Coordinates of C-alpha atoms in Angstrom, one line a residue:
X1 CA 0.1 9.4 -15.8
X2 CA -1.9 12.5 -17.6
X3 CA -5.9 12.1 -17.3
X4 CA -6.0 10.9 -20.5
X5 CA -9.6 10.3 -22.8
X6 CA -10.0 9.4 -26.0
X7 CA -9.9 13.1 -27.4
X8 CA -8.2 15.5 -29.8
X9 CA -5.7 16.1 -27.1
X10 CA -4.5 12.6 -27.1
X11 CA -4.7 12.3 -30.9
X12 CA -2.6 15.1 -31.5
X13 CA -0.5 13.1 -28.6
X14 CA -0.4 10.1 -30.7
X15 CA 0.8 12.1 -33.7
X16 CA 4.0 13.6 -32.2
X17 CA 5.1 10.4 -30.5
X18 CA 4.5 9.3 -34.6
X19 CA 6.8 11.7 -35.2
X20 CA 9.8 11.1 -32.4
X21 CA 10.1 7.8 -33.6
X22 CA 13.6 7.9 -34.4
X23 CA 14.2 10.3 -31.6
X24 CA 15.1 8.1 -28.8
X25 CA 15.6 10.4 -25.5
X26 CA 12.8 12.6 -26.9
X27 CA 10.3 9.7 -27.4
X28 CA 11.0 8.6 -24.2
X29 CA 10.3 11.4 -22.4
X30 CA 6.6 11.9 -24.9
X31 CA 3.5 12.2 -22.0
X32 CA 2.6 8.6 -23.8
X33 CA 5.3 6.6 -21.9
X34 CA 3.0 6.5 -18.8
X35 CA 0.3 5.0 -20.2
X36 CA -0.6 1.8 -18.2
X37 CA -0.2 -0.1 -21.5
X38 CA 3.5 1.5 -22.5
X39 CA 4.5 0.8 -18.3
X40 CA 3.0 -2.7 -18.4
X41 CA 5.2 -3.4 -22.0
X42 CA 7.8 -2.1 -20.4
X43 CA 7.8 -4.5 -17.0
X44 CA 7.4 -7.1 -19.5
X45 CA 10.4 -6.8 -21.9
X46 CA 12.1 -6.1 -18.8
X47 CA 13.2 -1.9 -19.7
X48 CA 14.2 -0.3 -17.4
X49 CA 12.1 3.4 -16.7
X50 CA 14.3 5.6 -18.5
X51 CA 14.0 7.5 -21.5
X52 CA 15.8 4.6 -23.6
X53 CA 13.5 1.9 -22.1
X54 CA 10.3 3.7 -21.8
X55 CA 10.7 4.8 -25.6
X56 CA 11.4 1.2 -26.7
X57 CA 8.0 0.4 -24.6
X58 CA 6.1 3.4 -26.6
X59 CA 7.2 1.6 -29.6
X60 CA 6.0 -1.5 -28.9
X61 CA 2.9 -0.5 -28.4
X62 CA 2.6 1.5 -31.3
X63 CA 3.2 -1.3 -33.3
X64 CA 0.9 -3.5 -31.8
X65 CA -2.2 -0.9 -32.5
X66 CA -0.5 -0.7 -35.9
X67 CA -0.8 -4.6 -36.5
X68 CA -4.3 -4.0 -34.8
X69 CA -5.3 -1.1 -37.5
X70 CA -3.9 -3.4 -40.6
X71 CA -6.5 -5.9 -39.5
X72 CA -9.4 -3.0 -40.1
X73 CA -7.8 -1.2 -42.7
X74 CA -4.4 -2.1 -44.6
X75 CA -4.2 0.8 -46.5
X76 CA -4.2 2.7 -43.3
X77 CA -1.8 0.9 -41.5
X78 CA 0.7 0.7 -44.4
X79 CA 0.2 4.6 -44.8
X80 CA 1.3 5.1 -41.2
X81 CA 3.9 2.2 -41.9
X82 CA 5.8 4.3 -44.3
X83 CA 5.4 8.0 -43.6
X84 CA 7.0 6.9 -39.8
X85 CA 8.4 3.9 -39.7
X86 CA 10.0 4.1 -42.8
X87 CA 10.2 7.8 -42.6
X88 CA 8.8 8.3 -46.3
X89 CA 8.3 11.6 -47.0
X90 CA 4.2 13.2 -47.9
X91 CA 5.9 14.1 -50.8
X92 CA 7.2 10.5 -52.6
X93 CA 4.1 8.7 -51.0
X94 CA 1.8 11.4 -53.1
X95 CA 3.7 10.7 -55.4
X96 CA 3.7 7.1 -55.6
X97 CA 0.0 6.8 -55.2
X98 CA -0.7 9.6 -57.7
X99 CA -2.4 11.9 -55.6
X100 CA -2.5 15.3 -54.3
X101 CA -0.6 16.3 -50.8
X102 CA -3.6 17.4 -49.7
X103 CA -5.3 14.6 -50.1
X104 CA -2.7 12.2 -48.4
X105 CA -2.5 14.5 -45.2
X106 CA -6.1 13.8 -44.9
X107 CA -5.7 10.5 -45.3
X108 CA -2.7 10.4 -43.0
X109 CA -5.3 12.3 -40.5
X110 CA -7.8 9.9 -40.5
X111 CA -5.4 7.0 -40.1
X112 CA -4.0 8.6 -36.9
X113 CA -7.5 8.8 -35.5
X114 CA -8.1 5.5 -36.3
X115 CA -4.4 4.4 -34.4
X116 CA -5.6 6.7 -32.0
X117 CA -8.8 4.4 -31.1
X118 CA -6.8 1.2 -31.5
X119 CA -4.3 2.6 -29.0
X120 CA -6.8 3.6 -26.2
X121 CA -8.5 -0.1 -27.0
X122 CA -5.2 -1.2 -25.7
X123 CA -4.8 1.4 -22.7
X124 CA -8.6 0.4 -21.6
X125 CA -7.5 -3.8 -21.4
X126 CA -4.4 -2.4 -20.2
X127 CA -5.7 -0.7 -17.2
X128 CA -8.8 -3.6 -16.2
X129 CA -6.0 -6.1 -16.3
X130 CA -3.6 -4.0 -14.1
X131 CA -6.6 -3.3 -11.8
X132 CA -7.3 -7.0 -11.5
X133 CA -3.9 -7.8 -11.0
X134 CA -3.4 -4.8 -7.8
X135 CA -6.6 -6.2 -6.3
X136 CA -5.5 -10.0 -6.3
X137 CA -2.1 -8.3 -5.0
X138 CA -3.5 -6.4 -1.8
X139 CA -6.1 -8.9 -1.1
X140 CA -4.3 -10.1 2.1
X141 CA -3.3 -7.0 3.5
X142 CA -5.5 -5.1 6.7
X143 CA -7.3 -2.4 5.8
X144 CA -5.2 1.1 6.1
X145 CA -5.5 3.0 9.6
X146 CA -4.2 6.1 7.5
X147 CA -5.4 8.4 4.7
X148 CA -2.1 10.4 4.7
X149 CA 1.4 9.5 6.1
X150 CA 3.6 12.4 7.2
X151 CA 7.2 12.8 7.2
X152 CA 7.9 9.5 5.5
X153 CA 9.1 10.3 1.9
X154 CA 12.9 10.0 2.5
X155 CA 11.9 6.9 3.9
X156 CA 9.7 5.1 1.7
X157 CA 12.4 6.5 -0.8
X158 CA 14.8 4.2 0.8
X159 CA 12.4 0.8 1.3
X160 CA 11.2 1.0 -2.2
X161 CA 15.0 0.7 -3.1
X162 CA 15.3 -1.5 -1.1
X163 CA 12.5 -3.7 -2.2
X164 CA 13.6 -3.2 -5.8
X165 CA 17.6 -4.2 -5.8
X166 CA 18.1 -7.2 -7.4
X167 CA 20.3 -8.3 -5.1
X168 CA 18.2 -8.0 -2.0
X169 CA 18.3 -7.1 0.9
X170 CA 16.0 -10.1 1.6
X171 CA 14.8 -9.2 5.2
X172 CA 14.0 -6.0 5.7
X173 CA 13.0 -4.6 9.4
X174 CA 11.0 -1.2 10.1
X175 CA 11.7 -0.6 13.7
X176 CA 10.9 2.2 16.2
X177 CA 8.7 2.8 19.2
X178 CA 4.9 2.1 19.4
X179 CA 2.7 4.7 17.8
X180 CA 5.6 5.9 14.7
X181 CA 3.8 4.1 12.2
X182 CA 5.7 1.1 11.4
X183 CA 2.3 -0.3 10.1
X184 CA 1.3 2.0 8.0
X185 CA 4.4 2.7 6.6
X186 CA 4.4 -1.8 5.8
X187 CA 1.2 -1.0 4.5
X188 CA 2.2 2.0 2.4
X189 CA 4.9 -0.6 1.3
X190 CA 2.8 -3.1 0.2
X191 CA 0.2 -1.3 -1.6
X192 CA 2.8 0.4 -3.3
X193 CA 4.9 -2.8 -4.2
X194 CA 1.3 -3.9 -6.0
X195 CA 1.2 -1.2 -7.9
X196 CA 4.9 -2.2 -9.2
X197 CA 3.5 -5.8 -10.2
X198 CA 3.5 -6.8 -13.5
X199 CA 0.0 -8.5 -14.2
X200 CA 2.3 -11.7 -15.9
X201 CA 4.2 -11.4 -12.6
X202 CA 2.2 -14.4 -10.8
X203 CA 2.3 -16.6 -13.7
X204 CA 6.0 -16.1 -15.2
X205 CA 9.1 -17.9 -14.1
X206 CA 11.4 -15.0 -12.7
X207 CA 14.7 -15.0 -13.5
X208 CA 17.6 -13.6 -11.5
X209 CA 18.9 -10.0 -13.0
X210 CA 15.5 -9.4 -14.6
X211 CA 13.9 -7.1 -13.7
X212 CA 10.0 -5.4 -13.9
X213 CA 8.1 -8.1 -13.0
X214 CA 7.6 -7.8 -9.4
X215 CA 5.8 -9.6 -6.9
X216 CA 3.8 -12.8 -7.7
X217 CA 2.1 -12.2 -4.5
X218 CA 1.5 -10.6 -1.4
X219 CA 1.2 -12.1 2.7
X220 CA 0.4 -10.2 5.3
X221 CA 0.9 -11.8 8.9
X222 CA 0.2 -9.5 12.3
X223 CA 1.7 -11.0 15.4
X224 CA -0.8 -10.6 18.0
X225 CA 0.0 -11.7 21.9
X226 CA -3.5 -11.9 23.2
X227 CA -6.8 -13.1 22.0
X228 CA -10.0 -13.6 24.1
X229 CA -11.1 -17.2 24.7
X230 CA -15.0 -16.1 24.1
X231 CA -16.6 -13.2 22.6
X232 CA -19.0 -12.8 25.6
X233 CA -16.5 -13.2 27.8
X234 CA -14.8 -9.7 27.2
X235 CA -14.2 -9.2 30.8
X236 CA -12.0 -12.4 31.5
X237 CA -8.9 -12.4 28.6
X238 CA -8.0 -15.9 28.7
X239 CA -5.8 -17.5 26.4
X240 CA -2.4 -16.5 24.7
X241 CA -2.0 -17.0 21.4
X242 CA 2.1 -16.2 20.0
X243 CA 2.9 -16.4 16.4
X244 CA 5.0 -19.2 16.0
X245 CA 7.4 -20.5 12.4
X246 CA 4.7 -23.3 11.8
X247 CA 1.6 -20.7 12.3
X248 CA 3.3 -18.1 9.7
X249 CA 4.2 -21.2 7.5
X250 CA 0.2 -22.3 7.7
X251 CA -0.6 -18.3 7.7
X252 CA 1.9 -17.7 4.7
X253 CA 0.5 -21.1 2.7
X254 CA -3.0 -20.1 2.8
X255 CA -2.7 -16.8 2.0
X256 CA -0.8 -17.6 -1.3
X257 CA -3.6 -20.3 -2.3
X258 CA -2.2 -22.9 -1.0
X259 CA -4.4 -24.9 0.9
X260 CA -2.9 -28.4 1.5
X261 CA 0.4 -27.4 2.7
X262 CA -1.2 -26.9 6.6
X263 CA -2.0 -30.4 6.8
X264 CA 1.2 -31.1 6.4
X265 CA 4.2 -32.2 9.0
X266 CA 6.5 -29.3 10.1
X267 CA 9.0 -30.1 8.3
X268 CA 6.8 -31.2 4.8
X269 CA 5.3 -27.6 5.3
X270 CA 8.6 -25.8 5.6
X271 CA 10.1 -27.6 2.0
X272 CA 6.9 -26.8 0.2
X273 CA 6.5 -23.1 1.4
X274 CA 10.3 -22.8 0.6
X275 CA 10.4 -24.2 -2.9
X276 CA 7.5 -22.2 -3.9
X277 CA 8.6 -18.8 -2.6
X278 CA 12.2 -19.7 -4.2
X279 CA 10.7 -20.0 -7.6
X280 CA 9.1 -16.4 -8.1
X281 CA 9.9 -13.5 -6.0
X282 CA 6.8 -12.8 -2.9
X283 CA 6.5 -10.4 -0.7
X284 CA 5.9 -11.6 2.7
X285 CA 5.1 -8.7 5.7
X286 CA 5.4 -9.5 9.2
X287 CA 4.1 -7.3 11.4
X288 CA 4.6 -6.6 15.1
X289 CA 7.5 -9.3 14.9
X290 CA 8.1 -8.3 18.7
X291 CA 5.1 -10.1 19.8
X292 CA 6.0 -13.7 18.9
X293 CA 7.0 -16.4 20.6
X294 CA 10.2 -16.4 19.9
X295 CA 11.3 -13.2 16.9
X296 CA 15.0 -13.9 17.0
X297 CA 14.5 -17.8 16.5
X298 CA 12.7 -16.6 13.4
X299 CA 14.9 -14.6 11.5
X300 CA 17.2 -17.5 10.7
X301 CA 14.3 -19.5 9.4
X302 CA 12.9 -16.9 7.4
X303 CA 16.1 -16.3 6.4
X304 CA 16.5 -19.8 4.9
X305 CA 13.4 -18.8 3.2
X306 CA 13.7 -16.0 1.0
X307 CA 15.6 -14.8 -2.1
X308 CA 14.2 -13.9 -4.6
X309 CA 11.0 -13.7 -2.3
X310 CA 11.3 -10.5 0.3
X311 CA 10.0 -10.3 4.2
X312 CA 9.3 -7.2 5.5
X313 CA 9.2 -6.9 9.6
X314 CA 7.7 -4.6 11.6
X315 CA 8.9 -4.6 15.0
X316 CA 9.9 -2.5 18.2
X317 CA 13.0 -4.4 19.0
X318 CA 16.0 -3.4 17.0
X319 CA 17.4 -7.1 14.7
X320 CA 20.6 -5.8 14.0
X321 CA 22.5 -8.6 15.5
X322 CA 21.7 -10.3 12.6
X323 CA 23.2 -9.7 9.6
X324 CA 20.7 -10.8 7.0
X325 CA 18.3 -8.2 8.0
X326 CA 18.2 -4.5 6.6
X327 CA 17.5 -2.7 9.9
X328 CA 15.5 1.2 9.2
X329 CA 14.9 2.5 12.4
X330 CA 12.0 5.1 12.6
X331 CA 11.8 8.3 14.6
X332 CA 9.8 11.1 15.9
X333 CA 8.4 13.5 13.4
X334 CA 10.6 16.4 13.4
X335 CA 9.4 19.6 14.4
X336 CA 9.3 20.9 10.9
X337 CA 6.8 17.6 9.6
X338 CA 4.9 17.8 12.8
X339 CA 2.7 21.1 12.2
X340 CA 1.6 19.7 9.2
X341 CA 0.0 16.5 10.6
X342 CA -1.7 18.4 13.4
X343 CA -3.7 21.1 11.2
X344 CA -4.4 17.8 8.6
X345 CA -5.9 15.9 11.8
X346 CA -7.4 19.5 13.6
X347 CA -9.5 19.5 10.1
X348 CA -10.4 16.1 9.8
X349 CA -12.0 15.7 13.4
X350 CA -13.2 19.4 13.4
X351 CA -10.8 21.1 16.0
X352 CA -10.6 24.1 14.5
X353 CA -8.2 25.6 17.0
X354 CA -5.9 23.1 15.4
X355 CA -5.9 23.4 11.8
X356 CA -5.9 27.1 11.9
X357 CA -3.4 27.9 14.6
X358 CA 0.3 28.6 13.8
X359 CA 3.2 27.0 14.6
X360 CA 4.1 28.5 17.2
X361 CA 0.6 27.5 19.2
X362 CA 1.0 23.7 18.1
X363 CA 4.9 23.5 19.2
X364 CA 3.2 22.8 23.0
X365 CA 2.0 20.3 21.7
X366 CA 5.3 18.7 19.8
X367 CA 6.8 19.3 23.4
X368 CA 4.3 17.4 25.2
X369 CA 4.1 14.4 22.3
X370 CA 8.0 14.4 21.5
X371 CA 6.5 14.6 17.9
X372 CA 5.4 10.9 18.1
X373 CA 2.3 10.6 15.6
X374 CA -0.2 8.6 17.6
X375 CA 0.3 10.5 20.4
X376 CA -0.7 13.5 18.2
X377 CA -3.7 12.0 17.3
X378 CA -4.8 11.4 20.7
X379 CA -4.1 14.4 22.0
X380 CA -6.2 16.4 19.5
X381 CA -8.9 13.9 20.0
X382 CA -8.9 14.7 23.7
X383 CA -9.4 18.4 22.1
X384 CA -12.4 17.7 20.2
X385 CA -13.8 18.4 23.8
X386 CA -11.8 20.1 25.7
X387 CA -9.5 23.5 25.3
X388 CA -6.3 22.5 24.1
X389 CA -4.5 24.2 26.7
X390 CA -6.7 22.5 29.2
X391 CA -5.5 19.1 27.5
X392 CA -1.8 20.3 28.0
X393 CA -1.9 21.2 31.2
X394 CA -3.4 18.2 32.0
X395 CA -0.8 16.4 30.0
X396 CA 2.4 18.2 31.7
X397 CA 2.8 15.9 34.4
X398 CA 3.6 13.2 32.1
X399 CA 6.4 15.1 29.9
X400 CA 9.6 13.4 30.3
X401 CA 8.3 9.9 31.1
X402 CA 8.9 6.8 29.3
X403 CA 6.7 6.5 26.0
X404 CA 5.1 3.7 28.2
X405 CA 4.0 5.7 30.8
X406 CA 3.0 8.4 28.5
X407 CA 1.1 6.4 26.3
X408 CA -0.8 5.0 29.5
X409 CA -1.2 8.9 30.9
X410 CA -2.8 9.6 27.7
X411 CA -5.2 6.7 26.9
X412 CA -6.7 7.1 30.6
X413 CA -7.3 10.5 29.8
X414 CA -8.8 10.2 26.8
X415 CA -11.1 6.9 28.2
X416 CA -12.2 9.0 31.2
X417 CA -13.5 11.5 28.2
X418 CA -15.5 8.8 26.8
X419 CA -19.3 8.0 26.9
X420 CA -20.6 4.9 28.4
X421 CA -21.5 3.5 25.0
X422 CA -18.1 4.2 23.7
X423 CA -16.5 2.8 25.9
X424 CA -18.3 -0.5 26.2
X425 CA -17.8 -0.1 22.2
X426 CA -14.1 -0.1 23.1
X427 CA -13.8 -2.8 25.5
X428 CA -15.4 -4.8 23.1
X429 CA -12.8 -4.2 19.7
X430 CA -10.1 -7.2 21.3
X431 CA -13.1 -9.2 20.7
X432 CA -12.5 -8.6 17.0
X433 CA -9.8 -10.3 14.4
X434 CA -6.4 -8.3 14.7
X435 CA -7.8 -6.8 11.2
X436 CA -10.8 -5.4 12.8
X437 CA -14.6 -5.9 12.1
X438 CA -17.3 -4.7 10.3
X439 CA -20.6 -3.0 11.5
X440 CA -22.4 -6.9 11.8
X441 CA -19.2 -7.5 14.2
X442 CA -19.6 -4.8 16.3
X443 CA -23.2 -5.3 16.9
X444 CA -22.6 -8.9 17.9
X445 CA -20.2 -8.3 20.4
X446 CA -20.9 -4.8 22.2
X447 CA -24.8 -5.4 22.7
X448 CA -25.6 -2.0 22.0
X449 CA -28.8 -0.8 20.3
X450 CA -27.9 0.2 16.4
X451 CA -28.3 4.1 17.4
X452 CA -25.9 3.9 20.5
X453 CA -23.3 2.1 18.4
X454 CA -23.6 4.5 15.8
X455 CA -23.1 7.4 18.1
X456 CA -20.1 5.8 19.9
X457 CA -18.4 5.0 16.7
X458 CA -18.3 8.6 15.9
X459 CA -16.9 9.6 19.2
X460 CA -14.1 6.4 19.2
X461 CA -13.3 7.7 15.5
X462 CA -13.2 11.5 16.5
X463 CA -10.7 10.5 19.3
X464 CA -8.2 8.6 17.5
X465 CA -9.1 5.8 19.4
X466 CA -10.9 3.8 15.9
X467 CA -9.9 3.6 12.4
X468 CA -12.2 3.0 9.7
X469 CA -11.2 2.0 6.5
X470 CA -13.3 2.1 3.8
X471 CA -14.8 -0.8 1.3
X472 CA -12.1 0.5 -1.5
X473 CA -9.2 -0.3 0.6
X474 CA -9.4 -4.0 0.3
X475 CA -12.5 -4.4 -2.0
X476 CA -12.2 -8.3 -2.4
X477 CA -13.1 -8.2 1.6
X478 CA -16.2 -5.9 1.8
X479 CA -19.6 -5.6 0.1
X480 CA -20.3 -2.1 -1.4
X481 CA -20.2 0.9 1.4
X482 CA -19.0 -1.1 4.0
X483 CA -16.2 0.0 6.2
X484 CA -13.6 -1.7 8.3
X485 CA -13.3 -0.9 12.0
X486 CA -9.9 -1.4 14.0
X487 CA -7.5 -0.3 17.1
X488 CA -4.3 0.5 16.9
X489 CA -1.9 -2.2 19.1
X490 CA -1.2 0.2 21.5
X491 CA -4.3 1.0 22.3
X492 CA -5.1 -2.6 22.4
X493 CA -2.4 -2.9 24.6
X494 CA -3.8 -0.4 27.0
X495 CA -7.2 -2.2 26.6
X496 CA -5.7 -5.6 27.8
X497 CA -3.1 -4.5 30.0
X498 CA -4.7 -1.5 32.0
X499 CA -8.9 -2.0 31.9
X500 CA -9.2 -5.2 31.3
X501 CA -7.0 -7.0 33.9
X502 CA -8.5 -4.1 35.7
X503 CA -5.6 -2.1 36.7
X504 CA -5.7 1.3 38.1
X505 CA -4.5 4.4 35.5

């Protein structure tokens, strides 16, 4: 949508979508269709977004700040009435009201301006509503571990289509190997799939074949494998908690303002949860599906589950023997996307060898990552202080080993590079909600003095090894200028499995 203000520009804007009234393809191409007021019409008469739909939208709205107008001034409204609607000519109406041309241009002038106003009146509710409804929408969902994606728009193409057919599919699955960005590509999703939502969407009865309203709501679930029993206990993980079909139920439940249903039987919970996602369409995101206690035993249950509501998995294990599930598998970046994701992180953490070197200098490090994005990360973290060819070298020996043992090669490396306050700062993060923490949470559980945490943040964040998200990303869950720390599973993986059992790298 154009920058728009409430300016000569978009008067004279107003005034030639006046004038394509009758002109169907042409007013539904005018630079006024994507006005948050003409897409939200849309949505809600159920257009579609094409010329013929968007310019029925424009209309509407037009005519509502018309309606508006007659309600301050009649004469002006009826002016604009027939010279457009009614396609009088200057001409007759001059004629009719005995007066000059001029003078009727000038009236017709000032009644543009004035359906001008009345129309950005209607873009400004427009827009507070739609930013109401896209906050309620992504209130549930982690903060992002990403500021750009890379090498993804052919596939988001696909999962938005996906998302968006009518007739399903009605379990989707985003698969690959650890560190592809399955996440952040569900996250992407999501946020994206808000932005899609009508605000009437949570409060109107869909109906099968119409289309534009979008999701009532949003769930976000992350299967986690291991929590630790106490938070000063960060040595000695402890107990095992699996996602399970009555925890996701409970999980699901709340998250959709629905309270009561936990305290329910199994099988009470399961009928509630099902009648109300069968009602309006939801959007449900599992992530890290692998990591529950039983991910096959729950496709069939979720599968009972949806239509017109929509789960999205994230997993490392492929679901394609079942055949309710839309299966996208994710790969490596290809050599072509992966230059541009190692000068965008060499200029974020400050390795300038990075972002200015050429492709040929950064294919050594495709070779040695197998264009795998997290392992990009890490690697020009490690460069932050180290020569990159010094990071390579000490990288070769682990070229052509499992992603497992690669990953491992890499963390221990980039651990052995930390400080001592960093990486108690580290050790401590499993402590934390799958989610992550805030600065009060990371206080509490590293026992570091304010200053030392400060410092090993940086460091952790300069490495790859932390995300922050800021207090934007989810602002219902954050006080002003807050951010959101978190780990990435595999590097809590490598915190659970490799330091904190206290095997050897």
């Amino acid at each position: 949508m154009a920058p728009w203000s409430l300016d000569d520009q978009f008067v004279k804007a107003v005034h030639t979508a006046l004038k394509q009234l009758r002109r169907e393809r042409e007013l539904g191409e005018h630079p006024l269709t994507r006005l948050t007021a003409v897409e939200e019409r849309r949505r809600q008469d159920g257009w579609p977004d094409m010329p013929l739909g968007r310019a029925a939208a424009l209309r509407g709205v037009l005519v509502a700040a018309r309606q508006d107008l007659a309600a301050q001034d009649d004469d002006a409204a009826t002016l604009l009435e027939r010279r457009f609607w009614q396609d009088k000519s200057v001409v007759r109406i001059a004629h009719e009201q005995h007066v000059a041309e001029s003078t009727l241009y000038a009236r017709q002038e000032q009644a543009i301006c004035m359906l001008a106003r009345g129309l950005w009146a209607l873009e400004q509710v427009a827009q507070e509503q739609a930013g109401a409804t896209r906050r309620h929408l992504i209130r549930n969902l982690p903060p992002p571990t990403y500021t750009r994606l890379f090498g993804f728009d052919e596939v988001f193409g696909r999962l938005c289509a996906a998302l968006t057919d009518q007739d399903g599919p009605w379990l989707v699955s985003i698969e690959g190997l650890g560190g592809l960005g399955k996440t952040a590509l569900a996250h992407r999703l999501a946020a994206w799939a808000a932005d899609q939502s009508h605000p009437l969407a949570g409060s109107l009865q869909f109906r099968s074949g119409q289309a534009g309203y979008g999701f009532a709501d949003i769930a976000w679930e992350t299967a986690q494998q291991q929590r630790l029993a106490t938070w000063n206990e960060i040595e000695r993980p402890r107990v095992r908690l699996f996602l399970t079909f009555e925890s996701l139920l409970d999980s699901i439940a709340v998250q959709l303002g629905y309270a009561e249903i936990p305290r329910q039987p199994l099988a009470r919970k399961q009928a509630l949860l099902q009648t109300i996602l069968k009602e309006r369409p939801y959007l449900v995101v599992v992530d890290n599906l692998e990591t529950a206690a039983d991910p096959h035993a729950l496709i069939p249950q979720l599968w009972e589950m949806a239509n017109p509501s929509r789960f999205l998995l994230t997993t490392r294990y492929s679901l394609g023997d079942h055949p309710g599930v839309s299966c996208l598998t994710l790969n490596e970046l290809s050599e072509a996307d992966s230059p541009a994701l190692m000068r965008y992180e060499g200029k974020e953490r400050g390795v300038t060898a990075i972002a200015g070197a050429d492709d040929a200098a950064l294919r050594a490090i495709y070779t040695v990552t197998g264009g795998n994005p997290l392992a990009i990360k890490l690697v020009i973290g490690q460069a932050r202080g180290l020569p990159i060819e010094r990071v390579l070298a000490g990288l070769q020996g682990a070229v052509g080993q499992c992603y497992e043992d690669l990953y491992r090669y890499i963390y221990w490396r980039s651990w052995e590079l930390l400080s001592d306050s960093a990486q108690q700062t580290l050790l401590a993060m499993p402590a934390l909600a799958a989610s992550g923490g805030y600065w009060e949470n990371l206080l509490a559980v590293c026992g570091l003095p304010p200053d030392d945490l400060e410092r090993a943040i940086q460091e952790l964040l300069g490495m790859s090894l932390l995300t922050a998200a800021g207090a934007d990303a989810v602002p219902e869950r954050s006080r002003a200028g807050e951010r959101c720390y978190a780990i990435h599973q595999l590097t809590y993986n490598f915190l659970m499995s490799d330091l904190l059992t206290g095997e050897a790298g």
